[in-house]
Tab-separated table of C-alpha atoms in Angstrom:
chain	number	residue	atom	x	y	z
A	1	UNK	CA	106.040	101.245	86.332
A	2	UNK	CA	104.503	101.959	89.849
A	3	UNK	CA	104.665	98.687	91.917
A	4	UNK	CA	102.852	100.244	95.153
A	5	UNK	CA	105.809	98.576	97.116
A	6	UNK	CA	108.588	100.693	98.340
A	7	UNK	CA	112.311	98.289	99.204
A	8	UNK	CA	113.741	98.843	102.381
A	9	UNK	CA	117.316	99.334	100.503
A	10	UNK	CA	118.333	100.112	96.799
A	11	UNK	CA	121.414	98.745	95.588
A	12	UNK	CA	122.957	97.324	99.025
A	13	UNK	CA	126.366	95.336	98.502
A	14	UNK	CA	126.356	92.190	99.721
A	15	UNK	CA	128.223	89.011	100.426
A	16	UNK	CA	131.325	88.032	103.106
A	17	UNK	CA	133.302	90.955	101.918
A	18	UNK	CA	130.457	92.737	100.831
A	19	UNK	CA	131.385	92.445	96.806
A	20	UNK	CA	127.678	92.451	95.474
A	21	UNK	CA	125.266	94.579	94.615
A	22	UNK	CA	121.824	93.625	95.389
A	23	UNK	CA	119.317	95.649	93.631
A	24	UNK	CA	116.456	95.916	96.003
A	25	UNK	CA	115.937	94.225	99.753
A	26	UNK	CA	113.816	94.134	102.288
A	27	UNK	CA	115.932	93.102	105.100
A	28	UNK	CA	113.286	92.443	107.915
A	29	UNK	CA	111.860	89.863	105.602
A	30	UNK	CA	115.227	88.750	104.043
A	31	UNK	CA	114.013	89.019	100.803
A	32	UNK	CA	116.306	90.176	97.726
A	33	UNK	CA	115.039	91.175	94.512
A	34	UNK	CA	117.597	90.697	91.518
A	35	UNK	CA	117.608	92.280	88.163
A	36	UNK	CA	120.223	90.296	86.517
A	37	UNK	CA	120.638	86.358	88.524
A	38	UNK	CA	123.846	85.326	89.168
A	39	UNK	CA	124.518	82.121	90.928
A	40	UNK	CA	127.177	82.778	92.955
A	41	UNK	CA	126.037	85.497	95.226
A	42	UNK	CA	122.340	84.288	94.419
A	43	UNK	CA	123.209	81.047	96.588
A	44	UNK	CA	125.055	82.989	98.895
A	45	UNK	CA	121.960	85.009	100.024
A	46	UNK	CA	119.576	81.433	99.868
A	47	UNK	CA	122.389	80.222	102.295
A	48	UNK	CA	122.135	82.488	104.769
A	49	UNK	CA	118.090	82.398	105.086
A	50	UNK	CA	117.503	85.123	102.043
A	51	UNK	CA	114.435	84.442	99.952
A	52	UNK	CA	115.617	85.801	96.152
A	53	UNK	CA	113.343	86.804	93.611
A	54	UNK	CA	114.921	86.762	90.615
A	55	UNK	CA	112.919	89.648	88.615
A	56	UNK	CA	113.449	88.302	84.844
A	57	UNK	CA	111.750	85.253	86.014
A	58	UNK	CA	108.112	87.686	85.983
A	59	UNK	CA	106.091	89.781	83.673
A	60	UNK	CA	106.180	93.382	84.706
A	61	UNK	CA	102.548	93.413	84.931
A	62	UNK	CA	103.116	90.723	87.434
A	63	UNK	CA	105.491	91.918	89.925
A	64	UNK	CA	104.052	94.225	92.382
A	65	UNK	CA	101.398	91.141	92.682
A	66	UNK	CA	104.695	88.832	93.340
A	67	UNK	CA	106.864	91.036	95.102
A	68	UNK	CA	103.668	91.781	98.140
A	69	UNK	CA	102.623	88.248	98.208
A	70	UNK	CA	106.191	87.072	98.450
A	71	UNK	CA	106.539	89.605	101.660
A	72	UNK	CA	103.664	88.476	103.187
A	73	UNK	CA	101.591	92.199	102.981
């Protein structure tokens, strides 16, 4: 699927000692997108001033729409 919206960084690891992987971010914005939510690290990122978008939560059809209005494009 072509989302017209290309992430700043695939895969970054993340965290206080870096242990986990992000799937795709957009650091200027602080936005994370994950594939598969986890709470720990998920609450990590909210803590420091990360917006997460937690991908399952949307229909594919529905989340280039998502992703751009979430970054403010």
């Amino acid at each position: 699927m072509e989302l017209g919206v290309v992430p700043d960084q695939w895969g970054p690891d993340m965290g206080p000692e870096n242990q986990w992987m992000v799937d795709l971010t957009w650091p200027g914005q602080r936005m994370a997108d994950v594939v598969e939510p986890n709470e720990e690290p998920d609450t990590w990122l909210g803590d420091q001033g990360w917006n997460v978008l937690e991908l399952p939560d949307y229909a594919p059809d529905d989340l280039a729409n998502v992703i751009v209005s979430e970054l403010d494009l």
